[in-house]
mmCIF file of C-alpha atoms in Angstrom:
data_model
loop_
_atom_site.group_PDB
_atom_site.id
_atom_site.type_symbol
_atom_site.label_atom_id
_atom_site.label_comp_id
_atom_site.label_asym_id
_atom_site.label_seq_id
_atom_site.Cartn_x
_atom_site.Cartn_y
_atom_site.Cartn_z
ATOM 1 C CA UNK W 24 11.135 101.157 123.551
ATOM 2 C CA UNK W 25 12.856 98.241 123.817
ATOM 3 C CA UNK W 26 14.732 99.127 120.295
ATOM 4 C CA UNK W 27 15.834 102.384 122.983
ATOM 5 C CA UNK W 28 16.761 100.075 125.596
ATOM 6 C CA UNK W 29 18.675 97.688 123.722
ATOM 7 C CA UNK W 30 20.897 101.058 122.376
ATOM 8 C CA UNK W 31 21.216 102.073 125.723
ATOM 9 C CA UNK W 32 22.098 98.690 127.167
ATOM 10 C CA UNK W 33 24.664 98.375 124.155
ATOM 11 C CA UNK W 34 26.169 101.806 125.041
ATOM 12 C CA UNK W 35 26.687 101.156 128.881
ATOM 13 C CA UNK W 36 28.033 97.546 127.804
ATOM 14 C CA UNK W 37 30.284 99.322 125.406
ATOM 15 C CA UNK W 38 31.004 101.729 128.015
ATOM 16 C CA UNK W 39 31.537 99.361 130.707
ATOM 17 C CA UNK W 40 33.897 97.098 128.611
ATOM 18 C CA UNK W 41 36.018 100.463 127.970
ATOM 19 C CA UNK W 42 35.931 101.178 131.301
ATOM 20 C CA UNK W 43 37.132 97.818 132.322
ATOM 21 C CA UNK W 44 39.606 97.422 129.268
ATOM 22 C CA UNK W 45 41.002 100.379 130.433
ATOM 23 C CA UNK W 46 41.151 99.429 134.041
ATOM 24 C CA UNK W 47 42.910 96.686 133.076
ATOM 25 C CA UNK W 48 45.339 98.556 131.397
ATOM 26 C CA UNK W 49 46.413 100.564 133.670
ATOM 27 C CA UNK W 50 46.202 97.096 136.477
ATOM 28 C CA UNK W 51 49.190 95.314 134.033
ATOM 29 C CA UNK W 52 50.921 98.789 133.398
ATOM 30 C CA UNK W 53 51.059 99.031 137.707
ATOM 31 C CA UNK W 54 51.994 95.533 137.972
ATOM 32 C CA UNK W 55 54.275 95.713 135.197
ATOM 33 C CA UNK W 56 56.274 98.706 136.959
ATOM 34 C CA UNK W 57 56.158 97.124 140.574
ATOM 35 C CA UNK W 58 57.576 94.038 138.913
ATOM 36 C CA UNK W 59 60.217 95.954 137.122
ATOM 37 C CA UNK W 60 60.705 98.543 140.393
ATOM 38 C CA UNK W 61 60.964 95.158 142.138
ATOM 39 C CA UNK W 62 63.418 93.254 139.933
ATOM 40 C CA UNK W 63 65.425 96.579 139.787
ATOM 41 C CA UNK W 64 65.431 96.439 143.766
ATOM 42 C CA UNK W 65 66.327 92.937 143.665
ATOM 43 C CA UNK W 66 69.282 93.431 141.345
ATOM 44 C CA UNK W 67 70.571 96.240 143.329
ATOM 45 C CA UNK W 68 70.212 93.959 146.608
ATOM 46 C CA UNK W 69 72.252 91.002 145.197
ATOM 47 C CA UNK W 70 75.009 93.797 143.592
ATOM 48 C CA UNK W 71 75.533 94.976 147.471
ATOM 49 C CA UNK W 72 75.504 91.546 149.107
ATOM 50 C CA UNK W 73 78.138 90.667 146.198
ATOM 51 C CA UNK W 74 79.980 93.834 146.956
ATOM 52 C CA UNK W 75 79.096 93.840 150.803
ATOM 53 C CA UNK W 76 80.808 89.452 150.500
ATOM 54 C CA UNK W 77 83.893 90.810 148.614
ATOM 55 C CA UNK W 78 84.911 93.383 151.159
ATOM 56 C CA UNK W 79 84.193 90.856 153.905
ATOM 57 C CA UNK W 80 86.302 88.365 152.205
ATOM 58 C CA UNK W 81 88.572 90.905 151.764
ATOM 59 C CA UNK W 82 88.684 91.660 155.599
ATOM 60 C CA UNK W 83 89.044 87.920 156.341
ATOM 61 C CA UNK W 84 92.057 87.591 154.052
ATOM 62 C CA UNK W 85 93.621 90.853 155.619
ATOM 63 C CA UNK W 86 92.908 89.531 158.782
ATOM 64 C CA UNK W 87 94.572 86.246 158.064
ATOM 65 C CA UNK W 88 97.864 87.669 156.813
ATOM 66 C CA UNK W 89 97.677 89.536 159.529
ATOM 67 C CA UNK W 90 98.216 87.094 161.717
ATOM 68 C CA UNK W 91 100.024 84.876 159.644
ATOM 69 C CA UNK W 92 102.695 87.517 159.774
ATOM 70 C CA UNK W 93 102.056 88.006 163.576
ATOM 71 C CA UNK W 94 102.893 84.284 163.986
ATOM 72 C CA UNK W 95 105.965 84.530 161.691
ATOM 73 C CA UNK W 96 107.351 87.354 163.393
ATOM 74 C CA UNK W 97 106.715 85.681 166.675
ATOM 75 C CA UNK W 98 108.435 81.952 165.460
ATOM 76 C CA UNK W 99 111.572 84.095 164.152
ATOM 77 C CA UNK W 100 111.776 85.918 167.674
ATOM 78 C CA UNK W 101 111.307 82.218 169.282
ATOM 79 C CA UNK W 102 113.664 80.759 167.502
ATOM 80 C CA UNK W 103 116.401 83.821 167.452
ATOM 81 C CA UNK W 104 116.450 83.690 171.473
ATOM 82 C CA UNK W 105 116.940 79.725 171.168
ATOM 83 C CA UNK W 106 120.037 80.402 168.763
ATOM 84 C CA UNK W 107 120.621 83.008 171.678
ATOM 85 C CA UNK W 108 120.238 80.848 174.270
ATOM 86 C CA UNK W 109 121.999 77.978 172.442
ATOM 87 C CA UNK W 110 125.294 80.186 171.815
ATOM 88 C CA UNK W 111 125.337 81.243 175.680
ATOM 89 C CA UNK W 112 125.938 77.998 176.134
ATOM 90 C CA UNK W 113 128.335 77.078 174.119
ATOM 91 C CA UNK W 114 130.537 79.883 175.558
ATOM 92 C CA UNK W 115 129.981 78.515 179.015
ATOM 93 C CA UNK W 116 130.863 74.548 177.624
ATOM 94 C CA UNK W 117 134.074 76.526 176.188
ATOM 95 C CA UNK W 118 134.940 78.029 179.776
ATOM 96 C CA UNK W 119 135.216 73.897 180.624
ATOM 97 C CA UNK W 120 137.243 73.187 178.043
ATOM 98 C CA UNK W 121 141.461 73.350 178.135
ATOM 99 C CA UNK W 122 141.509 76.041 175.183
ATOM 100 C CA UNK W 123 139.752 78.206 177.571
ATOM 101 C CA UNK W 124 143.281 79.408 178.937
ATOM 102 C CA UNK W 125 144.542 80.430 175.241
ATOM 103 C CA UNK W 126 141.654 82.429 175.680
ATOM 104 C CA UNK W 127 141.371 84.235 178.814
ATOM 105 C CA UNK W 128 144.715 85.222 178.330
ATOM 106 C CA UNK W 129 144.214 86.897 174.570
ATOM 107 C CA UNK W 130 140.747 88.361 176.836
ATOM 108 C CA UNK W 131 143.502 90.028 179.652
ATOM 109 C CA UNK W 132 145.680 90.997 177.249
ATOM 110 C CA UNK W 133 142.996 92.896 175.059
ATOM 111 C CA UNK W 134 141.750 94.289 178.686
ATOM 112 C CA UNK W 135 145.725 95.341 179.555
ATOM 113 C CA UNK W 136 145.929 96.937 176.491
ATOM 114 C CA UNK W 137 142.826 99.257 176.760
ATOM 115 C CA UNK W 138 143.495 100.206 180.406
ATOM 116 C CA UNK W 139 146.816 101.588 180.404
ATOM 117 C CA UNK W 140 148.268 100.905 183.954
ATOM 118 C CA UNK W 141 146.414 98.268 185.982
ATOM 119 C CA UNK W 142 147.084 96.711 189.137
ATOM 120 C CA UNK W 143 145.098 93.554 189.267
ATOM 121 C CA UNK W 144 143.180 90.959 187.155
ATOM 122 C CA UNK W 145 139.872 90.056 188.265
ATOM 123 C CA UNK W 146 138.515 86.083 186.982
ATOM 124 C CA UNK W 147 135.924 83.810 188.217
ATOM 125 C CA UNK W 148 137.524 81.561 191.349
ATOM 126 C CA UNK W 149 137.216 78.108 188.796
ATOM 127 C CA UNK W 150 139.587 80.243 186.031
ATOM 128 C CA UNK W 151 142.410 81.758 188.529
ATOM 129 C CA UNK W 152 144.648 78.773 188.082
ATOM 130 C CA UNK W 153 144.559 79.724 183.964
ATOM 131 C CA UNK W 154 145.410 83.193 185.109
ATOM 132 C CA UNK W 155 148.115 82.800 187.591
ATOM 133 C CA UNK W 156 151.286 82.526 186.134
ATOM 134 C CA UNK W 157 149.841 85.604 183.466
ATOM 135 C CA UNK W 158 149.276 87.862 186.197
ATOM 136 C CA UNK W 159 152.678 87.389 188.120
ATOM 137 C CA UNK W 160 154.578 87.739 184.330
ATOM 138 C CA UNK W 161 152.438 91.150 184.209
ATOM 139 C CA UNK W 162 153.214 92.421 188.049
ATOM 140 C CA UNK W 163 149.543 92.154 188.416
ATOM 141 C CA UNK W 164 147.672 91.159 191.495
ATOM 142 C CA UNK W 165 145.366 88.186 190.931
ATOM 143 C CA UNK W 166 141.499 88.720 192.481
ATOM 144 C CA UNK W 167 138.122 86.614 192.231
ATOM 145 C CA UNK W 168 134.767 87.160 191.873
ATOM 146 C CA UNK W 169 132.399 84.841 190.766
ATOM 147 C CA UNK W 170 130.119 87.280 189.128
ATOM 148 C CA UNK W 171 132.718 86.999 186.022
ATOM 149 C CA UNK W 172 132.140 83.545 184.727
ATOM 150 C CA UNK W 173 133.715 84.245 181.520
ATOM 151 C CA UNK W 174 136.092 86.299 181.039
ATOM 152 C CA UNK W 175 138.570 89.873 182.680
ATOM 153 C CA UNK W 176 138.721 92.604 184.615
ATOM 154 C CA UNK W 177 141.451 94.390 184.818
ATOM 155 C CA UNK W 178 141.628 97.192 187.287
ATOM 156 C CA UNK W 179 143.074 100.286 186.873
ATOM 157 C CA UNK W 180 145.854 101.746 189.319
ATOM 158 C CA UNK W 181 143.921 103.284 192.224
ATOM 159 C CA UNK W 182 140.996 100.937 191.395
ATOM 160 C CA UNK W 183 139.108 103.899 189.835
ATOM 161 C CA UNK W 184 138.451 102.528 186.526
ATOM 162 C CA UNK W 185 138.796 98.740 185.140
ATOM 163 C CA UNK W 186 137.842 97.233 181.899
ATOM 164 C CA UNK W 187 135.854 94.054 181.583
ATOM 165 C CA UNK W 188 136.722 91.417 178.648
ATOM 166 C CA UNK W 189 134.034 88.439 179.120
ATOM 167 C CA UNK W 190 132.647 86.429 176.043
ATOM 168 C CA UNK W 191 129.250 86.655 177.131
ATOM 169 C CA UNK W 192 129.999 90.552 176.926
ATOM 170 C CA UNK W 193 131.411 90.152 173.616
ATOM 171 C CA UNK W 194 127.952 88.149 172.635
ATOM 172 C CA UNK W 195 126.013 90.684 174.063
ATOM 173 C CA UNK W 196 127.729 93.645 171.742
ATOM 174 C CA UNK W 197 127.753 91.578 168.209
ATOM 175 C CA UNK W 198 124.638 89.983 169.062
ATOM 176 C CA UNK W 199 122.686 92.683 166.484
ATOM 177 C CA UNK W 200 125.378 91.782 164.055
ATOM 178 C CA UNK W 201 125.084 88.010 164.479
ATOM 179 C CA UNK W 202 121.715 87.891 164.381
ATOM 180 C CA UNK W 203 121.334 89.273 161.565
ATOM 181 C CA UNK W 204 123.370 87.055 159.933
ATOM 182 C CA UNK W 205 122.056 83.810 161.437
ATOM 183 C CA UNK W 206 118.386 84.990 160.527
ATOM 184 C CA UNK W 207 119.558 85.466 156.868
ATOM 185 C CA UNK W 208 121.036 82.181 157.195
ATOM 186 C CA UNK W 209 118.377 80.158 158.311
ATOM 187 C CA UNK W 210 115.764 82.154 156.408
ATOM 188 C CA UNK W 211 117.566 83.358 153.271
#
């Protein structure tokens, strides 16, 4: 018998190396996919970070224009009202200066000759003595008020209507104009 058993124990050897050669098999052919399932996952993972780093970046640099412009906008505004400011100014220096009568008279005259009829001029109490002798040559009655500081008003007969001629005025309705012009100037 042992011819018998040594068959057997051949066959279930045999068997039992199939069985494990096979096992062993399909063990690499499971590890082999989870490696490649896991490499694929992998791959996919560093694709989105890369695409999920790009849009961020992308964000960041949006953002930062974004308030690079914000800043650029708010410097020009800054730096408009200073040339605002700046040119007020200069129009009140000019009220102290001895050209100032040349022009408050061209500023009545302009007023006189978009009212019509008028019966009195109307100039800030430090400016009367630049009026005077223009308002007597006109028939016109010289008032003050120190709300004009400078410039007209000229009243209309029966006080019902006057006109206003003031440089400050005159800022006020070419400022758009001007501004856009000193903006191209100091920023091309």
């Amino acid at each position: 018998m042992s011819k018998l058993e040594d068959i057997l124990q051949n066959e279930v050897a045999a068997e039992i190396g199939a069985i494990a050669a096979e096992a062993e098999a399909r063990a690499k052919a499971i590890v082999d996919a989870a490696m490649a399932k896991a490499e694929a996952l992998k791959a996919n993972k560093q694709r989105q970070l890369e695409a999920d780093h790009a849009a961020a970046l992308r964000r960041a640099e949006s953002a930062a224009e974004l308030l690079l412009s914000q800043a650029r906008i708010t410097a020009r505004g800054q730096a408009m009202e200073r040339v605002r400011a700046e040119v007020g100014d200069s129009l009140q220096k000019l009220t102290q200066k001895p050209e100032f009568a040349t022009i408050l008279h061209q500023l009545a005259d302009e007023a006189l000759s978009n009212i019509g009829k008028a019966e009195s001029v109307v100039v800030n109490p430090a400016h009367a003595s630049l009026l005077n002798e223009w308002a007597q040559s006109k028939g016109l009655q010289l008032k003050t008020d120190p709300s004009i500081r400078d410039g007209v008003r000229l009243v209309a007969v029966g006080g019902r209507a006057f006109v206003q001629n003031t440089l400050s005025e005159r800022l006020e309705r070419a400022w758009d104009a001007l501004s856009a012009k000193a903006a191209k100037a100091i920023w091309g």
